[in-house]
Amino acid sequence: MSKVWFVTGASKGFGRILVSQLLAQGYKVAATSRDAASLGEFSGNDFLPLTVSLTDEASVKAAIDKTISTFGKIDVVVNNAGYGQVGALEEVSDKDARENYNVNVFGLLNVIRQVMPHLREQRSGHIINIASVGGMLGGFPGWAIYCSTKFAVVGLTEGLREEIKEFGVKATVVLPGYFRTSFLGGDLSVTESKYQSVMDSIKWHAALDGKQPGDPEKGVAAIIEMAKSDNPPLNFLIGKDATELVPEKLKSIEAEIEEWKAVSANTIF
């Protein structure tokens, strides 16, 4: 029986490409968007378009229930929906910061809460949360709010993995580097800044738009290949840049631990 994938944020970027590749490979796909009409290029008995507000738990529950009533089960959940928020930590408004968390973190949690009872009952499944290399690297001026949402996704996925393994359910967090999608274009929420470092970062990323080194078609193919594994990783890096930047961060942490070990360890009774 063909596996059933449930994909959020399917109207553009990684989500849209993922739906296309999955259908081409014979999977059944339920795909969410804020407006299912934006998914009109896809059709067929193996495809279920769903209008969903991820920040509304009742809307998420209805989508999960509709998927199961249509396809009989859900095997793989991809929490892909999210967007970038750029601006100095001091200058991003409370409203904008909370909205970034509502979509990037709490929307994802709504999906997990509603799908887990089904995955527990069938004692199988795989939850794949799309974070970012910015979920391990926060040192980008202007990206503190966004990176903190992705740090949250990394941390909750690690905890989730331990909680659900007794039911035969797996969890993976995907950490993409820079891929050539619309993420750095019109999808980005930008707050102008008095900080030169932040404005320089905004300009650098604007110049990178359309020139990102990662091919999203290949990135999505890597995610599908990873999901076939009986023992998928907790942290799945995609992009040559990601595989280079994260080890540098780990080396930096190890060096700091070693430098301050005497002070840090001298805290026991």
Short mmCIF file of N, CA and C in Angstrom, two decimals, residues 120-222:
data_model
loop_
_atom_site.label_atom_id
_atom_site.label_comp_id
_atom_site.label_asym_id
_atom_site.label_seq_id
_atom_site.Cartn_x
_atom_site.Cartn_y
_atom_site.Cartn_z
N ARG A 120 0.35 7.07 17.05
CA ARG A 120 0.49 6.17 18.21
C ARG A 120 -0.36 4.93 18.03
N GLU A 121 -1.58 5.13 17.56
CA GLU A 121 -2.50 4.00 17.39
C GLU A 121 -1.99 3.02 16.34
N GLN A 122 -1.45 3.54 15.24
CA GLN A 122 -0.96 2.63 14.20
C GLN A 122 0.47 2.16 14.47
N ARG A 123 1.11 2.77 15.50
CA ARG A 123 2.45 2.38 15.94
C ARG A 123 3.48 2.45 14.82
N SER A 124 3.35 3.52 14.04
CA SER A 124 4.33 3.77 12.99
C SER A 124 4.14 5.20 12.50
N GLY A 125 5.15 5.68 11.79
CA GLY A 125 5.07 7.02 11.23
C GLY A 125 6.39 7.75 11.36
N HIS A 126 6.48 8.86 10.68
CA HIS A 126 7.71 9.65 10.68
C HIS A 126 7.32 11.12 10.61
N ILE A 127 7.70 11.89 11.61
CA ILE A 127 7.47 13.33 11.63
C ILE A 127 8.76 14.02 11.21
N ILE A 128 8.69 14.80 10.14
CA ILE A 128 9.86 15.52 9.62
C ILE A 128 9.58 17.02 9.76
N ASN A 129 10.36 17.68 10.60
CA ASN A 129 10.21 19.11 10.83
C ASN A 129 11.29 19.87 10.07
N ILE A 130 10.87 20.79 9.20
CA ILE A 130 11.84 21.56 8.42
C ILE A 130 12.26 22.78 9.25
N ALA A 131 13.51 22.82 9.65
CA ALA A 131 14.04 23.96 10.39
C ALA A 131 14.91 24.77 9.44
N SER A 132 16.17 24.92 9.76
CA SER A 132 17.11 25.70 8.96
C SER A 132 18.47 25.50 9.57
N VAL A 133 19.52 25.74 8.78
CA VAL A 133 20.85 25.77 9.37
C VAL A 133 20.88 26.85 10.45
N GLY A 134 19.97 27.83 10.33
CA GLY A 134 19.81 28.85 11.37
C GLY A 134 19.22 28.32 12.65
N GLY A 135 18.87 27.04 12.69
CA GLY A 135 18.43 26.41 13.93
C GLY A 135 19.59 25.91 14.75
N MET A 136 20.79 25.97 14.19
CA MET A 136 22.01 25.64 14.93
C MET A 136 23.01 26.78 14.93
N LEU A 137 22.82 27.73 14.01
CA LEU A 137 23.74 28.86 13.89
C LEU A 137 22.94 30.15 14.03
N GLY A 138 23.12 30.85 15.13
CA GLY A 138 22.35 32.08 15.35
C GLY A 138 23.13 33.34 15.08
N GLY A 139 24.35 33.23 14.59
CA GLY A 139 25.22 34.38 14.47
C GLY A 139 25.03 35.20 13.21
N PHE A 140 23.78 35.47 12.84
CA PHE A 140 23.49 36.28 11.66
C PHE A 140 22.79 37.56 12.12
N PRO A 141 23.42 38.74 12.02
CA PRO A 141 22.75 39.98 12.45
C PRO A 141 21.40 40.14 11.77
N GLY A 142 20.38 40.42 12.56
CA GLY A 142 19.04 40.63 12.02
C GLY A 142 18.17 39.40 11.96
N TRP A 143 18.75 38.24 12.23
CA TRP A 143 18.00 37.00 12.10
C TRP A 143 17.72 36.33 13.45
N ALA A 144 17.87 37.07 14.54
CA ALA A 144 17.76 36.45 15.87
C ALA A 144 16.38 35.87 16.13
N ILE A 145 15.33 36.58 15.76
CA ILE A 145 13.97 36.06 15.99
C ILE A 145 13.75 34.79 15.18
N TYR A 146 14.03 34.88 13.89
CA TYR A 146 13.84 33.71 13.02
C TYR A 146 14.68 32.52 13.50
N CYS A 147 15.97 32.77 13.76
CA CYS A 147 16.83 31.68 14.21
C CYS A 147 16.31 31.07 15.51
N SER A 148 15.80 31.91 16.39
CA SER A 148 15.30 31.37 17.66
C SER A 148 14.09 30.47 17.45
N THR A 149 13.25 30.78 16.43
CA THR A 149 12.13 29.87 16.14
C THR A 149 12.66 28.53 15.66
N LYS A 150 13.72 28.56 14.88
CA LYS A 150 14.26 27.31 14.34
C LYS A 150 15.09 26.56 15.38
N PHE A 151 15.74 27.28 16.30
CA PHE A 151 16.36 26.62 17.45
C PHE A 151 15.28 25.87 18.23
N ALA A 152 14.11 26.48 18.38
CA ALA A 152 13.00 25.84 19.10
C ALA A 152 12.57 24.56 18.38
N VAL A 153 12.50 24.62 17.05
CA VAL A 153 12.10 23.43 16.28
C VAL A 153 13.12 22.31 16.45
N VAL A 154 14.41 22.66 16.45
CA VAL A 154 15.45 21.66 16.66
C VAL A 154 15.29 21.02 18.03
N GLY A 155 15.11 21.84 19.06
CA GLY A 155 15.01 21.31 20.42
C GLY A 155 13.77 20.47 20.64
N LEU A 156 12.63 20.93 20.13
CA LEU A 156 11.41 20.16 20.36
C LEU A 156 11.42 18.85 19.59
N THR A 157 12.09 18.84 18.43
CA THR A 157 12.18 17.60 17.66
C THR A 157 13.03 16.58 18.41
N GLU A 158 14.10 17.05 19.04
CA GLU A 158 14.96 16.14 19.81
C GLU A 158 14.19 15.52 20.97
N GLY A 159 13.40 16.34 21.67
CA GLY A 159 12.58 15.82 22.75
C GLY A 159 11.48 14.90 22.25
N LEU A 160 10.84 15.31 21.15
CA LEU A 160 9.77 14.51 20.55
C LEU A 160 10.26 13.13 20.18
N ARG A 161 11.44 13.07 19.59
CA ARG A 161 11.99 11.79 19.14
C ARG A 161 12.07 10.78 20.28
N GLU A 162 12.49 11.26 21.46
CA GLU A 162 12.60 10.37 22.62
C GLU A 162 11.23 9.96 23.15
N GLU A 163 10.26 10.87 23.07
CA GLU A 163 8.93 10.58 23.58
C GLU A 163 8.19 9.55 22.74
N ILE A 164 8.36 9.60 21.43
CA ILE A 164 7.50 8.82 20.54
C ILE A 164 8.11 7.50 20.08
N LYS A 165 9.39 7.28 20.38
CA LYS A 165 10.02 6.07 19.85
C LYS A 165 9.42 4.79 20.43
N GLU A 166 8.84 4.85 21.61
CA GLU A 166 8.22 3.65 22.19
C GLU A 166 7.00 3.20 21.39
N PHE A 167 6.47 4.11 20.56
CA PHE A 167 5.31 3.78 19.73
C PHE A 167 5.71 3.47 18.29
N GLY A 168 7.00 3.38 18.04
CA GLY A 168 7.46 3.08 16.69
C GLY A 168 7.42 4.25 15.74
N VAL A 169 7.27 5.45 16.29
CA VAL A 169 7.20 6.66 15.46
C VAL A 169 8.56 7.37 15.50
N LYS A 170 8.99 7.89 14.36
CA LYS A 170 10.31 8.52 14.24
C LYS A 170 10.15 10.03 14.08
N ALA A 171 11.23 10.75 14.38
CA ALA A 171 11.23 12.21 14.21
C ALA A 171 12.59 12.65 13.68
N THR A 172 12.56 13.55 12.73
CA THR A 172 13.77 14.11 12.13
C THR A 172 13.59 15.61 11.96
N VAL A 173 14.64 16.37 12.25
CA VAL A 173 14.63 17.80 11.91
C VAL A 173 15.59 18.02 10.75
N VAL A 174 15.09 18.69 9.71
CA VAL A 174 15.89 18.97 8.52
C VAL A 174 16.45 20.38 8.63
N LEU A 175 17.76 20.51 8.37
CA LEU A 175 18.43 21.80 8.49
C LEU A 175 19.02 22.19 7.13
N PRO A 176 18.24 22.88 6.29
CA PRO A 176 18.75 23.29 4.99
C PRO A 176 19.67 24.50 5.11
N GLY A 177 20.65 24.56 4.21
CA GLY A 177 21.43 25.78 4.05
C GLY A 177 20.69 26.72 3.11
N TYR A 178 21.42 27.45 2.28
CA TYR A 178 20.80 28.39 1.35
C TYR A 178 20.39 27.67 0.08
N PHE A 179 19.07 27.60 -0.16
CA PHE A 179 18.53 26.98 -1.37
C PHE A 179 17.79 28.02 -2.20
N ARG A 180 17.77 27.83 -3.49
CA ARG A 180 17.22 28.82 -4.42
C ARG A 180 15.70 28.73 -4.50
N THR A 181 15.06 29.21 -3.42
CA THR A 181 13.60 29.30 -3.37
C THR A 181 13.24 30.78 -3.20
N SER A 182 11.96 31.05 -2.94
CA SER A 182 11.51 32.44 -2.76
C SER A 182 11.70 32.93 -1.33
N PHE A 183 12.37 32.14 -0.49
CA PHE A 183 12.50 32.47 0.93
C PHE A 183 13.12 33.85 1.15
N LEU A 184 14.13 34.21 0.37
CA LEU A 184 14.82 35.49 0.55
C LEU A 184 14.16 36.61 -0.26
N GLY A 185 13.09 36.30 -0.96
CA GLY A 185 12.40 37.29 -1.77
C GLY A 185 11.18 37.84 -1.07
N GLY A 186 10.05 37.74 -1.76
CA GLY A 186 8.81 38.31 -1.25
C GLY A 186 8.27 37.64 0.00
N ASP A 187 8.78 36.44 0.33
CA ASP A 187 8.28 35.75 1.52
C ASP A 187 8.89 36.29 2.81
N LEU A 188 9.88 37.15 2.71
CA LEU A 188 10.63 37.61 3.87
C LEU A 188 9.96 38.84 4.48
N SER A 189 9.81 38.83 5.81
CA SER A 189 9.30 40.00 6.54
C SER A 189 10.49 40.78 7.08
N VAL A 190 10.65 42.02 6.64
CA VAL A 190 11.85 42.80 6.97
C VAL A 190 11.49 44.05 7.76
N THR A 191 12.20 44.27 8.86
CA THR A 191 12.08 45.50 9.65
C THR A 191 13.35 46.32 9.45
N GLU A 192 13.19 47.53 8.91
CA GLU A 192 14.35 48.40 8.71
C GLU A 192 15.03 48.68 10.05
N SER A 193 16.35 48.91 10.00
CA SER A 193 17.12 48.95 11.24
C SER A 193 18.07 50.14 11.33
N LYS A 194 18.33 50.56 12.56
CA LYS A 194 19.35 51.56 12.85
C LYS A 194 20.72 50.91 13.01
N TYR A 195 20.76 49.59 13.02
CA TYR A 195 22.00 48.84 13.19
C TYR A 195 22.66 48.63 11.83
N GLN A 196 23.91 49.07 11.69
CA GLN A 196 24.60 48.90 10.42
C GLN A 196 24.81 47.42 10.10
N SER A 197 25.12 46.62 11.13
CA SER A 197 25.35 45.19 10.91
C SER A 197 24.10 44.52 10.36
N VAL A 198 22.94 44.95 10.85
CA VAL A 198 21.68 44.36 10.39
C VAL A 198 21.39 44.79 8.96
N MET A 199 21.58 46.06 8.65
CA MET A 199 21.33 46.53 7.29
C MET A 199 22.29 45.87 6.30
N ASP A 200 23.54 45.69 6.73
CA ASP A 200 24.50 45.00 5.87
C ASP A 200 24.05 43.56 5.61
N SER A 201 23.53 42.91 6.65
CA SER A 201 23.06 41.53 6.50
C SER A 201 21.85 41.47 5.57
N ILE A 202 20.94 42.43 5.71
CA ILE A 202 19.77 42.48 4.83
C ILE A 202 20.20 42.64 3.38
N LYS A 203 21.16 43.56 3.14
CA LYS A 203 21.64 43.79 1.78
C LYS A 203 22.36 42.56 1.23
N TRP A 204 23.15 41.89 2.08
CA TRP A 204 23.88 40.70 1.64
C TRP A 204 22.91 39.61 1.22
N HIS A 205 21.88 39.41 2.03
CA HIS A 205 20.91 38.36 1.72
C HIS A 205 20.08 38.73 0.49
N ALA A 206 19.77 40.02 0.33
CA ALA A 206 19.03 40.46 -0.86
C ALA A 206 19.84 40.18 -2.12
N ALA A 207 21.16 40.42 -2.04
CA ALA A 207 22.03 40.16 -3.19
C ALA A 207 22.16 38.67 -3.47
N LEU A 208 22.00 37.84 -2.43
CA LEU A 208 22.11 36.39 -2.60
C LEU A 208 20.87 35.79 -3.25
N ASP A 209 19.72 36.48 -3.12
CA ASP A 209 18.46 35.95 -3.65
C ASP A 209 18.58 35.64 -5.14
N GLY A 210 18.27 34.42 -5.50
CA GLY A 210 18.40 33.97 -6.88
C GLY A 210 19.76 33.40 -7.22
N LYS A 211 20.68 33.51 -6.25
CA LYS A 211 22.02 32.97 -6.47
C LYS A 211 22.40 31.94 -5.39
N GLN A 212 21.44 31.52 -4.59
CA GLN A 212 21.73 30.55 -3.54
C GLN A 212 22.33 29.29 -4.17
N PRO A 213 23.30 28.67 -3.48
CA PRO A 213 23.99 27.52 -4.08
C PRO A 213 23.18 26.24 -4.11
N GLY A 214 22.16 26.13 -3.27
CA GLY A 214 21.42 24.88 -3.18
C GLY A 214 20.33 24.75 -4.22
N ASP A 215 20.27 23.57 -4.85
CA ASP A 215 19.22 23.25 -5.82
C ASP A 215 18.04 22.64 -5.05
N PRO A 216 16.88 23.32 -4.98
CA PRO A 216 15.77 22.81 -4.17
C PRO A 216 15.23 21.47 -4.65
N GLU A 217 15.33 21.19 -5.96
CA GLU A 217 14.89 19.89 -6.48
C GLU A 217 15.73 18.78 -5.85
N LYS A 218 17.04 19.00 -5.78
CA LYS A 218 17.94 18.01 -5.18
C LYS A 218 17.77 17.95 -3.67
N GLY A 219 17.50 19.09 -3.06
CA GLY A 219 17.27 19.10 -1.62
C GLY A 219 16.05 18.29 -1.23
N VAL A 220 14.97 18.46 -1.98
CA VAL A 220 13.74 17.70 -1.73
C VAL A 220 13.97 16.22 -1.98
N ALA A 221 14.68 15.89 -3.06
CA ALA A 221 14.98 14.48 -3.35
C ALA A 221 15.75 13.85 -2.20
N ALA A 222 16.65 14.62 -1.58
CA ALA A 222 17.42 14.10 -0.44
C ALA A 222 16.51 13.81 0.74
#
